[in-house]
Amino acid sequence: MVTTSNGSKGGNQRGRSKAKGTHATREAPADVSARAGLPPLRIILADSEAIFRVGMSRIFAQWEDLEVVAQTETLPQTLQAVATTAADVILFEVGLAPSPADAVSDIAARALPGANLVVVTQRAGEQETVDYLRRGVRGILARAVSPELLVRCVRKVAAGETWLDKQGVNWVIEAYRAQALQGTAPQQQLRLSDKEMMIIGGVTQGMKNKEIACEVGTTEQVVKNYLRKIYDKLHVADRLELALYSMHHRLLDGYSFPPFDNSPEETGPILEEAANPSALVPGPRAVPEETDSEKHDKRELA
Amino acid sequence: MFATRQSDLRNSIRFPLHLRVTLKTAAGEYRAETTDISAGGISFAIDNPIEVGSHVEFAIEMPSEVSGGRHVVSVMCVGRVVRCREEVSGQTIAVVIDGYHFKRL
């Protein structure tokens, strides 16, 4: 269930505690005294286990600068809550989703402006840590965290800082260093075959996989496989990043293309289609002939 | 979300490409040039502010000489304004890309 501070099941533990007099609220410590006079930090608790939600709520209820505004126990509830409830911090327990990384992206995409996502997990390895951060997570918190650190994490993340343990910081720095090297020195090590170059050319010219397959003389599936290989080689995530990479590094300069049939498939002013928002959202009407691979490329539309 | 900060995370590689962009908002249409661009978003400068959080539609123009083809290709995008900062050159706007598709012109 989704419970909010305004709902009958009341997520405002702080208010309830005060009313019952079971907890005395504590003033924020000196390092957050700058928030004096500001409204409390709003927290959404998304955790699959009620005992953890209750426990964390009680911890936050002790502080007058923290307020739980919603609690959820499933992913759909969480997606709904983050889209409708303004929050400063979202505490998302990864056990709540079969694919936590995808869930993180969904939450990041749907959350209202100003929210900062913190992943709560038993343990995050190197790959997960870097992946979460890339998908917009502001902090990673161990499930066994102490109450003091939990509160500190929320305040820091709400203040715009990132919350990671030392090992996590090192992993992220290494990942960004590697990414920077890839971004600045693209052609020193990679070798792209003629067919790969043709496919990149097709992508930068706005062709769909099926069209590229026709031009190259192969099947759509083979083009998909090539694209995956190209993405891996260039460390790009999708068609747009591939096109930008290609433009920035002038990958196609001097490359002689076969005579692609590059006649426009659509005409009209640039924003003619954009004038109709439904044409830009996912669905059969937007791009009826697109393939699974292209749908994946448009991950933002999914 | 993350509206004010996601772009700072630099999830995707940022390219200092100057591409023409046509932006459509509730307040009107703007033309600008990107100061940098990634698969996750763009930034550019215009004269007027745009409300942070507002949804926008925009077209990024990829000139044929760099896309390797004979025709201009546009990337049709939908996104959200995540930053609007007043600077000497005008308003520096950052927009995240929520969805896109290529369109040949």
Short mmCIF file of C-alpha atoms in Angstrom, two decimals, chain A residues 82-273:
data_model
loop_
_atom_site.label_atom_id
_atom_site.label_comp_id
_atom_site.label_asym_id
_atom_site.label_seq_id
_atom_site.Cartn_x
_atom_site.Cartn_y
_atom_site.Cartn_z
CA VAL A 82 7.36 9.22 -6.69
CA ALA A 83 5.29 10.62 -9.54
CA THR A 84 2.65 12.13 -7.28
CA THR A 85 4.37 12.94 -3.99
CA ALA A 86 6.99 15.65 -3.77
CA ALA A 87 10.02 14.38 -1.90
CA ASP A 88 13.59 15.37 -1.21
CA VAL A 89 14.84 11.83 -0.76
CA ILE A 90 13.55 8.49 -2.00
CA LEU A 91 14.89 5.48 -0.13
CA PHE A 92 14.47 2.56 -2.51
CA GLU A 93 15.20 -0.97 -1.34
CA VAL A 94 16.39 -3.06 -4.27
CA GLY A 95 14.54 -6.19 -3.11
CA LEU A 96 11.41 -4.45 -4.22
CA ALA A 97 12.14 -4.98 -7.91
CA PRO A 98 13.20 -8.02 -9.94
CA SER A 99 15.50 -5.80 -11.94
CA PRO A 100 16.69 -3.07 -9.57
CA ALA A 101 18.75 -1.20 -12.17
CA ASP A 102 15.78 -0.86 -14.52
CA ALA A 103 13.59 0.10 -11.59
CA VAL A 104 16.06 2.82 -10.64
CA SER A 105 15.84 4.24 -14.15
CA ASP A 106 12.05 4.15 -14.04
CA ILE A 107 11.95 5.88 -10.68
CA ALA A 108 14.47 8.48 -11.82
CA ALA A 109 12.39 9.18 -14.90
CA ARG A 110 9.08 9.48 -13.09
CA ALA A 111 10.04 11.21 -9.87
CA LEU A 112 9.01 14.79 -9.36
CA PRO A 113 11.72 17.45 -9.62
CA GLY A 114 13.94 17.82 -6.60
CA ALA A 115 13.91 14.20 -5.50
CA ASN A 116 17.16 12.38 -4.80
CA LEU A 117 17.26 8.63 -5.06
CA VAL A 118 19.11 6.48 -2.56
CA VAL A 119 19.37 2.75 -3.13
CA VAL A 120 19.20 0.55 -0.05
CA THR A 121 20.80 -2.83 -0.62
CA GLN A 122 22.44 -5.69 1.22
CA ARG A 123 25.55 -5.21 -0.82
CA ALA A 124 26.40 -3.46 -4.06
CA GLY A 125 29.31 -4.73 -6.09
CA GLU A 126 31.41 -2.65 -8.44
CA GLN A 127 29.23 -3.11 -11.49
CA GLU A 128 25.99 -2.40 -9.61
CA THR A 129 27.45 0.66 -7.89
CA VAL A 130 28.63 2.26 -11.11
CA ASP A 131 25.43 1.30 -12.90
CA TYR A 132 23.21 2.78 -10.19
CA LEU A 133 25.16 6.03 -10.20
CA ARG A 134 24.96 6.25 -13.97
CA ARG A 135 21.23 5.80 -13.78
CA GLY A 136 20.82 8.77 -11.47
CA VAL A 137 21.19 7.38 -7.97
CA ARG A 138 22.60 9.85 -5.44
CA GLY A 139 23.51 7.40 -2.74
CA ILE A 140 23.91 3.74 -1.92
CA LEU A 141 23.15 2.64 1.58
CA ALA A 142 23.75 -0.69 3.25
CA ARG A 143 20.58 -2.28 4.62
CA ALA A 144 22.37 -2.84 7.88
CA VAL A 145 23.18 0.83 8.27
CA SER A 146 23.10 2.38 11.73
CA PRO A 147 20.32 4.86 12.53
CA GLU A 148 22.83 7.69 12.81
CA LEU A 149 24.27 7.03 9.37
CA LEU A 150 20.81 6.61 7.87
CA VAL A 151 19.80 10.06 9.06
CA ARG A 152 23.09 11.56 7.99
CA CYS A 153 22.78 10.00 4.55
CA VAL A 154 19.33 11.49 4.03
CA ARG A 155 20.50 14.96 5.02
CA LYS A 156 23.62 14.83 2.89
CA VAL A 157 21.85 13.55 -0.18
CA ALA A 158 19.06 16.09 0.21
CA ALA A 159 21.76 18.76 0.34
CA GLY A 160 23.03 17.63 -3.04
CA GLU A 161 25.88 15.45 -1.93
CA THR A 162 26.54 11.87 -2.93
CA TRP A 163 26.52 9.10 -0.36
CA LEU A 164 28.87 6.20 -1.03
CA ASP A 165 31.28 4.18 1.03
CA LYS A 166 34.98 4.51 0.27
CA GLN A 167 35.09 1.47 -1.95
CA GLY A 168 32.11 2.73 -3.90
CA VAL A 169 33.80 6.08 -4.42
CA ASN A 170 36.89 4.35 -5.79
CA TRP A 171 34.83 2.24 -8.17
CA VAL A 172 33.02 5.26 -9.49
CA ILE A 173 36.20 7.27 -9.94
CA GLU A 174 37.78 4.40 -11.83
CA ALA A 175 34.71 4.03 -14.03
CA TYR A 176 34.65 7.71 -14.88
CA ARG A 177 38.36 7.73 -15.53
CA ALA A 178 37.96 4.82 -17.93
CA GLN A 179 35.01 6.52 -19.57
CA ALA A 180 36.96 9.74 -19.99
CA LEU A 181 39.78 7.87 -21.68
CA GLN A 182 37.33 6.22 -24.02
CA GLY A 183 35.74 9.54 -24.80
CA THR A 184 38.94 11.34 -25.63
CA ALA A 185 40.94 8.67 -27.39
CA PRO A 186 38.49 6.76 -29.47
CA GLN A 187 40.40 5.45 -32.39
CA GLN A 188 43.68 4.45 -30.88
CA GLN A 189 42.68 0.92 -30.11
CA LEU A 190 39.38 0.17 -31.69
CA ARG A 191 39.10 -1.32 -35.12
CA LEU A 192 35.84 -1.15 -36.96
CA SER A 193 35.15 -3.35 -39.93
CA ASP A 194 33.75 -2.03 -43.20
CA LYS A 195 30.37 -3.48 -42.40
CA GLU A 196 30.38 -1.87 -38.98
CA MET A 197 31.24 1.46 -40.56
CA MET A 198 28.38 1.05 -43.01
CA ILE A 199 25.99 0.37 -40.18
CA ILE A 200 27.22 3.38 -38.23
CA GLY A 201 26.70 5.43 -41.37
CA GLY A 202 23.16 4.14 -41.62
CA VAL A 203 22.44 5.08 -38.02
CA THR A 204 23.84 8.59 -38.36
CA GLN A 205 21.72 9.03 -41.46
CA GLY A 206 18.61 8.19 -39.47
CA MET A 207 17.95 4.81 -41.02
CA LYS A 208 16.08 2.07 -39.22
CA ASN A 209 17.60 -1.34 -38.75
CA LYS A 210 15.43 -2.82 -41.47
CA GLU A 211 16.54 -0.15 -43.92
CA ILE A 212 20.18 -0.62 -43.02
CA ALA A 213 19.78 -4.35 -43.50
CA CYS A 214 18.40 -3.79 -47.00
CA GLU A 215 21.22 -1.46 -47.92
CA VAL A 216 23.94 -3.64 -46.51
CA GLY A 217 22.40 -6.80 -47.91
CA THR A 218 21.82 -8.69 -44.72
CA THR A 219 19.05 -9.36 -42.25
CA GLU A 220 17.69 -7.09 -39.59
CA GLN A 221 18.85 -9.50 -36.90
CA VAL A 222 22.41 -9.34 -38.20
CA VAL A 223 22.27 -5.55 -38.09
CA LYS A 224 21.09 -5.75 -34.50
CA ASN A 225 23.99 -8.02 -33.65
CA TYR A 226 26.43 -5.67 -35.32
CA LEU A 227 24.99 -2.71 -33.50
CA ARG A 228 25.40 -4.43 -30.15
CA LYS A 229 29.02 -5.13 -31.05
CA ILE A 230 29.57 -1.53 -32.12
CA TYR A 231 28.02 -0.22 -28.90
CA ASP A 232 30.38 -2.43 -26.92
CA LYS A 233 33.41 -1.37 -28.92
CA LEU A 234 32.70 2.34 -28.66
CA HIS A 235 31.20 2.14 -25.17
CA VAL A 236 28.06 3.91 -26.19
CA ALA A 237 24.58 3.12 -24.99
CA ASP A 238 22.26 3.73 -27.91
CA ARG A 239 21.79 5.13 -31.42
CA LEU A 240 21.87 8.74 -30.32
CA GLU A 241 25.08 8.35 -28.37
CA LEU A 242 26.56 6.44 -31.31
CA ALA A 243 25.62 9.25 -33.69
CA LEU A 244 27.05 11.91 -31.37
CA TYR A 245 30.23 9.92 -30.86
CA SER A 246 30.56 9.47 -34.58
CA MET A 247 30.05 13.18 -35.25
CA HIS A 248 32.36 14.34 -32.50
CA HIS A 249 35.20 12.07 -33.54
CA ARG A 250 34.43 12.44 -37.23
CA LEU A 251 34.38 8.70 -37.47
CA LEU A 252 32.94 8.72 -40.96
CA ASP A 253 35.30 11.28 -42.46
CA GLY A 254 36.86 9.96 -45.60
CA TYR A 255 34.81 6.83 -45.52
CA SER A 256 33.28 5.98 -48.84
CA PHE A 257 29.70 4.83 -48.42
CA PRO A 258 27.82 2.64 -50.79
CA PRO A 259 24.99 4.46 -52.53
CA PHE A 260 22.47 4.38 -49.70
CA ASP A 261 18.99 5.23 -50.75
CA ASN A 262 18.88 8.21 -48.52
CA SER A 263 15.74 9.83 -49.74
CA PRO A 264 13.70 11.42 -47.02
CA GLU A 265 11.14 9.12 -45.54
CA GLU A 266 9.19 11.94 -44.01
CA THR A 267 8.69 15.50 -45.07
CA GLY A 268 7.50 18.69 -43.49
CA PRO A 269 8.75 21.15 -40.94
CA ILE A 270 11.05 19.85 -38.27
CA LEU A 271 8.55 20.24 -35.54
CA GLU A 272 5.50 19.23 -37.47
CA GLU A 273 5.53 15.86 -35.82
#
